């Protein structure tokens, strides 16, 4: 059995999973793996190349042509799609509107899960996503399931997009989050759900520091 530690953080869109995971990885000197960025990179490739999601042959050919790298870059992670830095491009609203459909495809999930599992074999990692504690690392040392009220999630996402200069309305953000929640929770391939042994973290009223301290406390219990 590998001696490395794995912390899995799952939950709904815009619950602050990545923010918490980054802070946790920095505090523990673990490697942060943003699984969502991997799916967004695949989505960007599909959009650019007009891949028909209903054509399994096209989907598989696209998957075979995609290589995603996550490179630590100071406080952030650089996302490379076939050696192109797409860190900013994958965060655009148009990608957000399409990523759940692409992520729901069996071919996509199997390919990304395989890549993610390789990352966790020799490193201490913190990985966030939708199915980390249930599918990617069902035997993770610590599993956190994050949630927050829909209003708070929409507000956070709206502020994030506005800060980047994206012209979106609050209603567009709310509609997008509801759409993604439905697809993430009802897809056939590894849907979003809380693992039986996951610890629920409702951060509706918690600051980032309070969330970090909560998870650090839970991590101390397993060491």
mmCIF file of C-alpha atoms in Angstrom:
data_model
loop_
_atom_site.group_PDB
_atom_site.id
_atom_site.type_symbol
_atom_site.label_atom_id
_atom_site.label_comp_id
_atom_site.label_asym_id
_atom_site.label_seq_id
_atom_site.Cartn_x
_atom_site.Cartn_y
_atom_site.Cartn_z
ATOM 1 C CA UNK A 1 0.000 0.000 0.000
ATOM 2 C CA UNK A 2 1.335 3.428 -0.940
ATOM 3 C CA UNK A 3 2.308 5.660 1.981
ATOM 4 C CA UNK A 4 1.240 8.866 0.263
ATOM 5 C CA UNK A 5 -1.851 10.714 1.467
ATOM 6 C CA UNK A 6 -4.839 11.647 -0.681
ATOM 7 C CA UNK A 7 -7.467 14.226 0.237
ATOM 8 C CA UNK A 8 -10.589 14.220 -1.950
ATOM 9 C CA UNK A 9 -12.841 17.279 -2.080
ATOM 10 C CA UNK A 10 -16.133 16.919 -3.943
ATOM 11 C CA UNK A 11 -19.170 19.128 -4.251
ATOM 12 C CA UNK A 12 -21.348 21.354 -6.379
ATOM 13 C CA UNK A 13 -20.136 24.078 -8.743
ATOM 14 C CA UNK A 14 -18.957 27.336 -7.157
ATOM 15 C CA UNK A 15 -18.774 25.959 -3.628
ATOM 16 C CA UNK A 16 -15.162 27.059 -3.287
ATOM 17 C CA UNK A 17 -13.656 23.610 -3.739
ATOM 18 C CA UNK A 18 -10.596 24.801 -5.608
ATOM 19 C CA UNK A 19 -9.970 27.688 -3.219
ATOM 20 C CA UNK A 20 -10.005 25.329 -0.257
ATOM 21 C CA UNK A 21 -7.994 22.642 -2.051
ATOM 22 C CA UNK A 22 -5.260 25.120 -3.030
ATOM 23 C CA UNK A 23 -4.989 26.485 0.506
ATOM 24 C CA UNK A 24 -4.928 22.991 1.959
ATOM 25 C CA UNK A 25 -2.249 21.789 -0.448
ATOM 26 C CA UNK A 26 -0.105 24.818 0.333
ATOM 27 C CA UNK A 27 -0.458 24.359 4.088
ATOM 28 C CA UNK A 28 0.338 20.640 3.980
ATOM 29 C CA UNK A 29 2.924 20.888 1.169
ATOM 30 C CA UNK A 30 0.814 18.557 -0.970
ATOM 31 C CA UNK A 31 0.266 18.776 -4.727
ATOM 32 C CA UNK A 32 -3.021 20.390 -5.757
ATOM 33 C CA UNK A 33 -4.810 18.700 -8.665
ATOM 34 C CA UNK A 34 -7.704 20.627 -10.204
ATOM 35 C CA UNK A 35 -9.717 17.892 -11.913
ATOM 36 C CA UNK A 36 -12.268 20.442 -13.087
ATOM 37 C CA UNK A 37 -9.574 22.222 -15.096
ATOM 38 C CA UNK A 38 -8.853 18.961 -16.905
ATOM 39 C CA UNK A 39 -12.495 18.606 -17.968
ATOM 40 C CA UNK A 40 -12.609 22.265 -18.967
ATOM 41 C CA UNK A 41 -9.535 21.778 -21.165
ATOM 42 C CA UNK A 42 -11.210 18.847 -22.900
ATOM 43 C CA UNK A 43 -14.352 20.952 -23.326
ATOM 44 C CA UNK A 44 -12.349 23.775 -24.895
ATOM 45 C CA UNK A 45 -10.811 21.337 -27.372
ATOM 46 C CA UNK A 46 -14.238 19.940 -28.252
ATOM 47 C CA UNK A 47 -15.626 23.442 -28.808
ATOM 48 C CA UNK A 48 -12.718 24.537 -30.964
ATOM 49 C CA UNK A 49 -12.903 21.420 -33.100
ATOM 50 C CA UNK A 50 -16.671 21.113 -33.387
ATOM 51 C CA UNK A 51 -16.812 17.641 -31.866
ATOM 52 C CA UNK A 52 -20.311 16.122 -32.033
ATOM 53 C CA UNK A 53 -21.061 14.804 -28.534
ATOM 54 C CA UNK A 54 -23.463 12.232 -29.993
ATOM 55 C CA UNK A 55 -20.845 10.789 -32.337
ATOM 56 C CA UNK A 56 -18.875 8.295 -30.248
ATOM 57 C CA UNK A 57 -16.228 7.860 -32.929
ATOM 58 C CA UNK A 58 -15.583 11.623 -33.075
ATOM 59 C CA UNK A 59 -15.482 11.822 -29.291
ATOM 60 C CA UNK A 60 -12.961 8.990 -28.999
ATOM 61 C CA UNK A 61 -10.769 10.443 -31.755
ATOM 62 C CA UNK A 62 -10.768 13.775 -29.933
ATOM 63 C CA UNK A 63 -9.887 12.146 -26.613
ATOM 64 C CA UNK A 64 -7.000 10.301 -28.258
ATOM 65 C CA UNK A 65 -5.680 13.636 -29.591
ATOM 66 C CA UNK A 66 -5.817 15.439 -26.251
ATOM 67 C CA UNK A 67 -3.032 15.708 -23.696
ATOM 68 C CA UNK A 68 -3.654 17.760 -20.561
ATOM 69 C CA UNK A 69 -0.897 18.821 -18.173
ATOM 70 C CA UNK A 70 -1.250 20.595 -14.839
ATOM 71 C CA UNK A 71 1.890 22.542 -13.952
ATOM 72 C CA UNK A 72 2.347 24.196 -10.517
ATOM 73 C CA UNK A 73 2.888 27.917 -11.070
ATOM 74 C CA UNK A 74 3.430 29.702 -7.769
ATOM 75 C CA UNK A 75 0.021 30.184 -6.139
ATOM 76 C CA UNK A 76 -1.793 28.868 -9.212
ATOM 77 C CA UNK A 77 -1.760 25.910 -11.574
ATOM 78 C CA UNK A 78 -0.994 26.333 -15.250
ATOM 79 C CA UNK A 79 -3.229 24.242 -17.481
ATOM 80 C CA UNK A 80 -1.687 23.046 -20.738
ATOM 81 C CA UNK A 81 -3.805 21.633 -23.553
ATOM 82 C CA UNK A 82 -1.484 19.929 -26.032
ATOM 83 C CA UNK A 83 1.302 22.217 -24.745
ATOM 84 C CA UNK A 84 -0.809 25.414 -25.084
ATOM 85 C CA UNK A 85 -1.449 27.432 -21.924
ATOM 86 C CA UNK A 86 -5.252 27.587 -21.678
ATOM 87 C CA UNK A 87 -5.470 28.573 -18.009
ATOM 88 C CA UNK A 88 -7.557 31.670 -18.771
ATOM 89 C CA UNK A 89 -9.486 30.373 -21.785
ATOM 90 C CA UNK A 90 -11.028 27.459 -19.889
ATOM 91 C CA UNK A 91 -12.595 29.795 -17.298
ATOM 92 C CA UNK A 92 -14.774 31.653 -19.785
ATOM 93 C CA UNK A 93 -18.552 31.475 -19.383
ATOM 94 C CA UNK A 94 -19.004 29.723 -22.744
ATOM 95 C CA UNK A 95 -16.857 26.850 -21.476
ATOM 96 C CA UNK A 96 -18.821 26.772 -18.191
ATOM 97 C CA UNK A 97 -22.051 26.423 -20.167
ATOM 98 C CA UNK A 98 -20.761 23.344 -21.992
ATOM 99 C CA UNK A 99 -18.450 21.569 -19.575
ATOM 100 C CA UNK A 100 -21.084 19.459 -17.789
ATOM 101 C CA UNK A 101 -22.307 17.942 -21.064
ATOM 102 C CA UNK A 102 -18.760 17.037 -22.096
ATOM 103 C CA UNK A 103 -17.873 15.748 -18.630
ATOM 104 C CA UNK A 104 -20.902 13.445 -18.653
ATOM 105 C CA UNK A 105 -19.547 11.449 -21.606
ATOM 106 C CA UNK A 106 -18.292 8.006 -20.648
ATOM 107 C CA UNK A 107 -15.253 8.231 -22.939
ATOM 108 C CA UNK A 108 -14.200 11.545 -21.413
ATOM 109 C CA UNK A 109 -14.612 10.465 -17.808
ATOM 110 C CA UNK A 110 -12.735 7.196 -18.268
ATOM 111 C CA UNK A 111 -9.802 8.988 -19.897
ATOM 112 C CA UNK A 112 -9.613 11.734 -17.267
ATOM 113 C CA UNK A 113 -10.057 9.358 -14.315
ATOM 114 C CA UNK A 114 -7.144 7.273 -15.597
ATOM 115 C CA UNK A 115 -4.948 10.385 -15.780
ATOM 116 C CA UNK A 116 -6.029 11.512 -12.322
ATOM 117 C CA UNK A 117 -5.321 8.145 -10.733
ATOM 118 C CA UNK A 118 -1.800 8.204 -12.157
ATOM 119 C CA UNK A 119 -1.215 11.564 -10.474
ATOM 120 C CA UNK A 120 -2.109 10.105 -7.076
ATOM 121 C CA UNK A 121 0.160 7.068 -7.149
ATOM 122 C CA UNK A 122 3.406 8.664 -5.999
ATOM 123 C CA UNK A 123 2.448 12.016 -4.494
ATOM 124 C CA UNK A 124 0.627 13.467 -1.543
ATOM 125 C CA UNK A 125 -2.247 15.225 -3.282
ATOM 126 C CA UNK A 126 -5.370 17.282 -2.721
ATOM 127 C CA UNK A 127 -7.807 16.811 -5.595
ATOM 128 C CA UNK A 128 -11.159 18.485 -6.044
ATOM 129 C CA UNK A 129 -13.993 17.603 -8.389
ATOM 130 C CA UNK A 130 -17.318 15.790 -8.554
ATOM 131 C CA UNK A 131 -16.383 12.112 -8.236
ATOM 132 C CA UNK A 132 -12.990 12.108 -6.532
ATOM 133 C CA UNK A 133 -14.082 10.373 -3.330
ATOM 134 C CA UNK A 134 -16.510 8.015 -5.054
ATOM 135 C CA UNK A 135 -14.779 7.000 -8.291
ATOM 136 C CA UNK A 136 -11.246 8.355 -8.688
ATOM 137 C CA UNK A 137 -9.988 7.673 -5.153
ATOM 138 C CA UNK A 138 -12.641 5.678 -3.264
ATOM 139 C CA UNK A 139 -9.994 4.847 -0.648
ATOM 140 C CA UNK A 140 -8.813 8.429 -0.122
ATOM 141 C CA UNK A 141 -7.497 9.154 3.368
ATOM 142 C CA UNK A 142 -9.901 12.060 3.843
ATOM 143 C CA UNK A 143 -13.054 12.892 1.901
ATOM 144 C CA UNK A 144 -14.816 16.247 2.103
ATOM 145 C CA UNK A 145 -18.169 16.979 0.447
ATOM 146 C CA UNK A 146 -18.745 20.709 0.045
ATOM 147 C CA UNK A 147 -22.028 22.510 -0.337
ATOM 148 C CA UNK A 148 -23.484 26.001 0.057
ATOM 149 C CA UNK A 149 -26.780 27.742 -0.585
ATOM 150 C CA UNK A 150 -27.621 28.356 -4.273
ATOM 151 C CA UNK A 151 -27.741 32.104 -3.636
ATOM 152 C CA UNK A 152 -24.272 32.237 -2.135
ATOM 153 C CA UNK A 153 -22.844 30.052 -4.881
ATOM 154 C CA UNK A 154 -24.314 32.265 -7.597
ATOM 155 C CA UNK A 155 -23.048 35.401 -5.884
ATOM 156 C CA UNK A 156 -19.517 34.021 -5.644
ATOM 157 C CA UNK A 157 -19.501 32.930 -9.275
ATOM 158 C CA UNK A 158 -20.923 36.257 -10.462
ATOM 159 C CA UNK A 159 -18.221 38.204 -8.611
ATOM 160 C CA UNK A 160 -15.513 35.907 -9.997
ATOM 161 C CA UNK A 161 -16.666 36.372 -13.594
ATOM 162 C CA UNK A 162 -17.223 40.123 -13.202
ATOM 163 C CA UNK A 163 -13.719 40.546 -11.812
ATOM 164 C CA UNK A 164 -12.404 38.986 -15.023
ATOM 165 C CA UNK A 165 -14.401 41.415 -17.147
ATOM 166 C CA UNK A 166 -17.025 38.917 -18.329
ATOM 167 C CA UNK A 167 -20.377 40.515 -19.162
ATOM 168 C CA UNK A 168 -22.910 38.245 -17.474
ATOM 169 C CA UNK A 169 -26.044 38.755 -15.424
ATOM 170 C CA UNK A 170 -26.811 37.179 -12.066
ATOM 171 C CA UNK A 171 -29.723 35.314 -13.645
ATOM 172 C CA UNK A 172 -27.434 33.824 -16.298
ATOM 173 C CA UNK A 173 -25.111 32.599 -13.559
ATOM 174 C CA UNK A 174 -27.986 31.086 -11.534
ATOM 175 C CA UNK A 175 -29.344 29.329 -14.622
ATOM 176 C CA UNK A 176 -25.904 27.979 -15.508
ATOM 177 C CA UNK A 177 -25.303 26.608 -12.002
ATOM 178 C CA UNK A 178 -28.733 24.943 -11.861
ATOM 179 C CA UNK A 179 -28.126 23.397 -15.282
ATOM 180 C CA UNK A 180 -24.718 22.076 -14.265
ATOM 181 C CA UNK A 181 -26.058 20.717 -10.957
ATOM 182 C CA UNK A 182 -28.727 18.749 -12.784
ATOM 183 C CA UNK A 183 -26.332 17.221 -15.318
ATOM 184 C CA UNK A 184 -23.614 16.514 -12.736
ATOM 185 C CA UNK A 185 -26.066 14.781 -10.395
ATOM 186 C CA UNK A 186 -28.014 12.749 -12.965
ATOM 187 C CA UNK A 187 -25.362 11.635 -15.469
ATOM 188 C CA UNK A 188 -24.869 7.885 -15.896
ATOM 189 C CA UNK A 189 -21.067 7.880 -15.590
ATOM 190 C CA UNK A 190 -19.892 8.562 -11.984
ATOM 191 C CA UNK A 191 -22.488 11.195 -11.012
ATOM 192 C CA UNK A 192 -21.947 13.794 -8.326
ATOM 193 C CA UNK A 193 -22.907 12.305 -4.978
ATOM 194 C CA UNK A 194 -21.674 12.320 -1.426
ATOM 195 C CA UNK A 195 -19.479 9.352 -0.513
ATOM 196 C CA UNK A 196 -20.761 7.460 2.512
ATOM 197 C CA UNK A 197 -17.590 8.209 4.468
ATOM 198 C CA UNK A 198 -17.288 11.859 3.377
ATOM 199 C CA UNK A 199 -17.471 14.717 5.865
ATOM 200 C CA UNK A 200 -19.974 17.389 4.839
ATOM 201 C CA UNK A 201 -18.746 20.982 4.834
ATOM 202 C CA UNK A 202 -21.508 23.556 4.334
ATOM 203 C CA UNK A 203 -19.566 26.779 3.835
ATOM 204 C CA UNK A 204 -22.540 29.101 3.282
ATOM 205 C CA UNK A 205 -21.540 31.156 6.317
ATOM 206 C CA UNK A 206 -17.860 30.244 6.629
ATOM 207 C CA UNK A 207 -14.818 32.270 5.628
ATOM 208 C CA UNK A 208 -12.024 30.614 3.613
ATOM 209 C CA UNK A 209 -9.849 30.530 6.751
ATOM 210 C CA UNK A 210 -12.590 28.867 8.802
ATOM 211 C CA UNK A 211 -13.018 26.217 6.111
ATOM 212 C CA UNK A 212 -9.280 25.579 6.009
ATOM 213 C CA UNK A 213 -9.038 25.178 9.774
ATOM 214 C CA UNK A 214 -12.016 22.797 9.783
ATOM 215 C CA UNK A 215 -10.428 20.480 7.218
ATOM 216 C CA UNK A 216 -6.989 20.688 8.828
ATOM 217 C CA UNK A 217 -8.635 19.556 12.062
ATOM 218 C CA UNK A 218 -10.205 16.583 10.294
ATOM 219 C CA UNK A 219 -6.892 15.731 8.646
ATOM 220 C CA UNK A 220 -5.124 15.666 12.019
ATOM 221 C CA UNK A 221 -7.528 12.953 13.136
ATOM 222 C CA UNK A 222 -6.340 10.526 10.455
ATOM 223 C CA UNK A 223 -2.598 11.087 10.737
#
